[in-house]
Amino acid sequence: MTALVVPDRRPCRAESDLWRLPPDGRAAQALRSRVSGQLGDWFLPELGPDLTLIASELAGNAVRYGRPPFWANLHMLTDAGRPESVRLIVADLGPGFDVADVVGSWLPAGTTESARGRGLLLVDALADNWGTAVRAPFCLTWADLATLPRPGRG
């Protein structure tokens, strides 16, 4: 495997190496470290806190619900030649999931009952956009973060 790709109208300016993740609880920490290092290489360390939390959630979900091998990489997407967003993609051999089903399972604020997809609630709050795509045999889960300040977020 050489790249993980989710179709997008924006061109990809840069792409990280493809990272193979450990098939266990170390996957989240390994991906956080890779993401943090790559953002530093791209001079985008300000995205680190949000994107490393997103990385933890996506890697954890892949290990918890998917099947190995687990892969990940980052893409810098551009608009008119300028960096616009960074996309994290995590892949596994699981069947995937319907985003609408997960979002529909979220309980109202203040509810203490456990609900499926709570980690993805964090992803939804932090990412500018996220979703899933099945590219046989892989399920890809991706999240975008804008490289420029977002209204109400900095």
PDB file of C-alpha atoms in Angstrom:
ATOM      1  CA  MET A   1       0.000   0.000   0.000  1.00  0.00           C
ATOM      2  CA  THR A   2       1.432   3.392  -0.930  1.00  0.00           C
ATOM      3  CA  ALA A   3      -1.284   5.910  -0.043  1.00  0.00           C
ATOM      4  CA  LEU A   4      -4.664   6.323   1.564  1.00  0.00           C
ATOM      5  CA  VAL A   5      -6.900   8.603  -0.479  1.00  0.00           C
ATOM      6  CA  VAL A   6     -10.363  10.009   0.082  1.00  0.00           C
ATOM      7  CA  PRO A   7     -11.538  11.802  -3.079  1.00  0.00           C
ATOM      8  CA  ASP A   8     -11.544  15.575  -2.747  1.00  0.00           C
ATOM      9  CA  ARG A   9     -11.794  18.480  -5.169  1.00  0.00           C
ATOM     10  CA  ARG A  10      -8.772  20.154  -3.576  1.00  0.00           C
ATOM     11  CA  PRO A  11      -5.291  19.149  -4.698  1.00  0.00           C
ATOM     12  CA  CYS A  12      -2.907  17.544  -2.251  1.00  0.00           C
ATOM     13  CA  ARG A  13       0.196  19.680  -1.735  1.00  0.00           C
ATOM     14  CA  ALA A  14       2.023  17.301   0.560  1.00  0.00           C
ATOM     15  CA  GLU A  15       1.512  13.851   1.950  1.00  0.00           C
ATOM     16  CA  SER A  16       3.129  12.074   4.865  1.00  0.00           C
ATOM     17  CA  ASP A  17       4.597   8.635   4.656  1.00  0.00           C
ATOM     18  CA  LEU A  18       2.104   5.846   5.132  1.00  0.00           C
ATOM     19  CA  TRP A  19       2.320   4.763   8.764  1.00  0.00           C
ATOM     20  CA  ARG A  20       1.569   1.224   9.884  1.00  0.00           C
ATOM     21  CA  LEU A  21       0.078   1.303  13.374  1.00  0.00           C
ATOM     22  CA  PRO A  22       0.514  -1.325  16.095  1.00  0.00           C
ATOM     23  CA  PRO A  23      -2.494  -3.676  16.268  1.00  0.00           C
ATOM     24  CA  ASP A  24      -3.130  -2.940  19.937  1.00  0.00           C
ATOM     25  CA  GLY A  25      -3.492  -0.201  22.536  1.00  0.00           C
ATOM     26  CA  ARG A  26      -0.201   1.396  21.437  1.00  0.00           C
ATOM     27  CA  ALA A  27      -1.761   2.563  18.156  1.00  0.00           C
ATOM     28  CA  ALA A  28      -3.151   5.826  19.551  1.00  0.00           C
ATOM     29  CA  GLN A  29       0.152   6.920  21.106  1.00  0.00           C
ATOM     30  CA  ALA A  30       2.090   5.920  17.996  1.00  0.00           C
ATOM     31  CA  LEU A  31      -0.219   7.933  15.756  1.00  0.00           C
ATOM     32  CA  ARG A  32      -0.179  10.972  18.066  1.00  0.00           C
ATOM     33  CA  SER A  33       3.619  10.977  17.878  1.00  0.00           C
ATOM     34  CA  ARG A  34       3.653  10.689  14.062  1.00  0.00           C
ATOM     35  CA  VAL A  35       1.016  13.400  13.628  1.00  0.00           C
ATOM     36  CA  SER A  36       2.812  15.779  15.972  1.00  0.00           C
ATOM     37  CA  GLY A  37       6.118  15.268  14.163  1.00  0.00           C
ATOM     38  CA  GLN A  38       4.585  15.731  10.713  1.00  0.00           C
ATOM     39  CA  LEU A  39       2.792  18.920  11.735  1.00  0.00           C
ATOM     40  CA  GLY A  40       6.126  20.249  12.991  1.00  0.00           C
ATOM     41  CA  ASP A  41       7.754  19.395   9.655  1.00  0.00           C
ATOM     42  CA  TRP A  42       4.963  21.276   7.867  1.00  0.00           C
ATOM     43  CA  PHE A  43       5.268  24.267  10.252  1.00  0.00           C
ATOM     44  CA  LEU A  44       1.709  23.727  11.515  1.00  0.00           C
ATOM     45  CA  PRO A  45       2.266  22.939  15.216  1.00  0.00           C
ATOM     46  CA  GLU A  46      -0.820  24.957  16.192  1.00  0.00           C
ATOM     47  CA  LEU A  47      -2.967  22.114  14.827  1.00  0.00           C
ATOM     48  CA  GLY A  48      -1.263  19.658  17.176  1.00  0.00           C
ATOM     49  CA  PRO A  49      -3.581  19.707  20.203  1.00  0.00           C
ATOM     50  CA  ASP A  50      -6.765  19.120  18.204  1.00  0.00           C
ATOM     51  CA  LEU A  51      -5.313  16.774  15.603  1.00  0.00           C
ATOM     52  CA  THR A  52      -3.493  14.567  18.113  1.00  0.00           C
ATOM     53  CA  LEU A  53      -6.734  14.129  20.081  1.00  0.00           C
ATOM     54  CA  ILE A  54      -8.533  13.258  16.841  1.00  0.00           C
ATOM     55  CA  ALA A  55      -5.702  10.833  16.009  1.00  0.00           C
ATOM     56  CA  SER A  56      -6.154   9.100  19.369  1.00  0.00           C
ATOM     57  CA  GLU A  57      -9.867   8.640  18.801  1.00  0.00           C
ATOM     58  CA  LEU A  58      -9.564   7.377  15.224  1.00  0.00           C
ATOM     59  CA  ALA A  59      -6.702   4.990  16.035  1.00  0.00           C
ATOM     60  CA  GLY A  60      -8.521   3.721  19.120  1.00  0.00           C
ATOM     61  CA  ASN A  61     -11.692   3.091  17.127  1.00  0.00           C
ATOM     62  CA  ALA A  62      -9.761   1.262  14.412  1.00  0.00           C
ATOM     63  CA  VAL A  63      -8.190  -1.080  16.960  1.00  0.00           C
ATOM     64  CA  ARG A  64     -11.430  -1.504  18.940  1.00  0.00           C
ATOM     65  CA  TYR A  65     -13.840  -2.072  16.047  1.00  0.00           C
ATOM     66  CA  GLY A  66     -11.741  -2.837  12.963  1.00  0.00           C
ATOM     67  CA  ARG A  67      -9.299  -5.558  11.998  1.00  0.00           C
ATOM     68  CA  PRO A  68      -5.554  -5.250  11.359  1.00  0.00           C
ATOM     69  CA  PRO A  69      -3.530  -4.119   9.607  1.00  0.00           C
ATOM     70  CA  PHE A  70      -4.035  -0.491  10.634  1.00  0.00           C
ATOM     71  CA  TRP A  71      -2.605   2.353   8.549  1.00  0.00           C
ATOM     72  CA  ALA A  72      -2.672   6.148   8.692  1.00  0.00           C
ATOM     73  CA  ASN A  73      -1.320   9.211   6.938  1.00  0.00           C
ATOM     74  CA  LEU A  74      -1.755  12.960   6.608  1.00  0.00           C
ATOM     75  CA  HIS A  75      -2.491  15.055   3.535  1.00  0.00           C
ATOM     76  CA  MET A  76      -2.111  18.824   3.228  1.00  0.00           C
ATOM     77  CA  LEU A  77      -4.945  20.019   0.979  1.00  0.00           C
ATOM     78  CA  THR A  78      -4.661  23.311  -0.864  1.00  0.00           C
ATOM     79  CA  ASP A  79      -6.863  25.965  -2.407  1.00  0.00           C
ATOM     80  CA  ALA A  80      -5.297  28.227  -5.038  1.00  0.00           C
ATOM     81  CA  GLY A  81      -1.902  26.840  -4.039  1.00  0.00           C
ATOM     82  CA  ARG A  82      -2.241  27.808  -0.363  1.00  0.00           C
ATOM     83  CA  PRO A  83      -2.528  25.261   2.445  1.00  0.00           C
ATOM     84  CA  GLU A  84      -6.201  25.076   3.376  1.00  0.00           C
ATOM     85  CA  SER A  85      -6.522  22.031   5.592  1.00  0.00           C
ATOM     86  CA  VAL A  86      -4.819  18.934   6.866  1.00  0.00           C
ATOM     87  CA  ARG A  87      -6.581  15.587   6.487  1.00  0.00           C
ATOM     88  CA  LEU A  88      -5.840  12.638   8.749  1.00  0.00           C
ATOM     89  CA  ILE A  89      -6.875   9.252   7.365  1.00  0.00           C
ATOM     90  CA  VAL A  90      -6.927   6.047   9.422  1.00  0.00           C
ATOM     91  CA  ALA A  91      -7.601   2.731   7.676  1.00  0.00           C
ATOM     92  CA  ASP A  92      -8.475  -0.756   8.879  1.00  0.00           C
ATOM     93  CA  LEU A  93      -9.958  -3.939   7.460  1.00  0.00           C
ATOM     94  CA  GLY A  94     -13.221  -3.551   9.367  1.00  0.00           C
ATOM     95  CA  PRO A  95     -16.634  -3.271   7.734  1.00  0.00           C
ATOM     96  CA  GLY A  96     -16.923   0.471   8.327  1.00  0.00           C
ATOM     97  CA  PHE A  97     -19.871   2.262   9.843  1.00  0.00           C
ATOM     98  CA  ASP A  98     -22.611   4.670   8.910  1.00  0.00           C
ATOM     99  CA  VAL A  99     -21.808   8.162  10.213  1.00  0.00           C
ATOM    100  CA  ALA A 100     -25.535   8.982  10.457  1.00  0.00           C
ATOM    101  CA  ASP A 101     -26.080   5.977  12.759  1.00  0.00           C
ATOM    102  CA  VAL A 102     -23.243   7.067  15.043  1.00  0.00           C
ATOM    103  CA  VAL A 103     -24.377  10.691  15.155  1.00  0.00           C
ATOM    104  CA  GLY A 104     -27.936   9.534  15.823  1.00  0.00           C
ATOM    105  CA  SER A 105     -26.736   7.536  18.848  1.00  0.00           C
ATOM    106  CA  TRP A 106     -25.351  10.593  20.646  1.00  0.00           C
ATOM    107  CA  LEU A 107     -27.332  11.462  23.725  1.00  0.00           C
ATOM    108  CA  PRO A 108     -28.340  15.008  24.677  1.00  0.00           C
ATOM    109  CA  ALA A 109     -25.911  17.053  26.771  1.00  0.00           C
ATOM    110  CA  GLY A 110     -26.144  16.239  30.469  1.00  0.00           C
ATOM    111  CA  THR A 111     -27.141  12.621  29.881  1.00  0.00           C
ATOM    112  CA  THR A 112     -24.980  10.230  31.876  1.00  0.00           C
ATOM    113  CA  GLU A 113     -25.868   7.018  30.049  1.00  0.00           C
ATOM    114  CA  SER A 114     -23.152   5.444  27.955  1.00  0.00           C
ATOM    115  CA  ALA A 115     -23.532   5.824  24.214  1.00  0.00           C
ATOM    116  CA  ARG A 116     -21.725   4.358  21.250  1.00  0.00           C
ATOM    117  CA  GLY A 117     -19.548   6.830  19.379  1.00  0.00           C
ATOM    118  CA  ARG A 118     -18.716   9.169  22.259  1.00  0.00           C
ATOM    119  CA  GLY A 119     -15.125   9.518  20.979  1.00  0.00           C
ATOM    120  CA  LEU A 120     -16.462  10.488  17.580  1.00  0.00           C
ATOM    121  CA  LEU A 121     -18.448  13.224  19.321  1.00  0.00           C
ATOM    122  CA  LEU A 122     -15.043  14.744  20.170  1.00  0.00           C
ATOM    123  CA  VAL A 123     -13.916  14.304  16.570  1.00  0.00           C
ATOM    124  CA  ASP A 124     -17.104  16.022  15.411  1.00  0.00           C
ATOM    125  CA  ALA A 125     -16.500  18.937  17.790  1.00  0.00           C
ATOM    126  CA  LEU A 126     -12.839  19.428  16.833  1.00  0.00           C
ATOM    127  CA  ALA A 127     -12.738  18.643  13.103  1.00  0.00           C
ATOM    128  CA  ASP A 128     -13.989  20.972  10.400  1.00  0.00           C
ATOM    129  CA  ASN A 129     -15.228  17.922   8.521  1.00  0.00           C
ATOM    130  CA  TRP A 130     -15.000  14.157   8.985  1.00  0.00           C
ATOM    131  CA  GLY A 131     -16.444  10.969   7.617  1.00  0.00           C
ATOM    132  CA  THR A 132     -15.849   7.468   6.371  1.00  0.00           C
ATOM    133  CA  ALA A 133     -15.289   5.844   3.019  1.00  0.00           C
ATOM    134  CA  VAL A 134     -14.968   2.200   2.048  1.00  0.00           C
ATOM    135  CA  ARG A 135     -12.171   1.508  -0.407  1.00  0.00           C
ATOM    136  CA  ALA A 136     -12.134  -2.283  -0.525  1.00  0.00           C
ATOM    137  CA  PRO A 137     -10.732  -3.926   1.408  1.00  0.00           C
ATOM    138  CA  PHE A 138     -10.263  -0.925   3.714  1.00  0.00           C
ATOM    139  CA  CYS A 139     -12.559   1.258   5.768  1.00  0.00           C
ATOM    140  CA  LEU A 140     -11.108   4.783   5.841  1.00  0.00           C
ATOM    141  CA  THR A 141     -12.081   7.221   8.573  1.00  0.00           C
ATOM    142  CA  TRP A 142     -10.892  10.760   7.961  1.00  0.00           C
ATOM    143  CA  ALA A 143     -10.946  14.165   9.601  1.00  0.00           C
ATOM    144  CA  ASP A 144     -10.022  17.610   8.255  1.00  0.00           C
ATOM    145  CA  LEU A 145      -8.663  20.574  10.208  1.00  0.00           C
ATOM    146  CA  ALA A 146      -8.349  23.997   8.595  1.00  0.00           C
ATOM    147  CA  THR A 147      -4.861  25.491   8.584  1.00  0.00           C
ATOM    148  CA  LEU A 148      -6.232  29.014   9.015  1.00  0.00           C
ATOM    149  CA  PRO A 149      -8.122  30.289  12.069  1.00  0.00           C
ATOM    150  CA  ARG A 150     -11.746  29.221  12.072  1.00  0.00           C
ATOM    151  CA  PRO A 151     -14.577  31.507  13.167  1.00  0.00           C
ATOM    152  CA  GLY A 152     -15.149  31.092  16.876  1.00  0.00           C
ATOM    153  CA  ARG A 153     -12.102  28.847  17.279  1.00  0.00           C
ATOM    154  CA  GLY A 154      -9.088  31.086  17.414  1.00  0.00           C
TER     155      GLY A 154
END
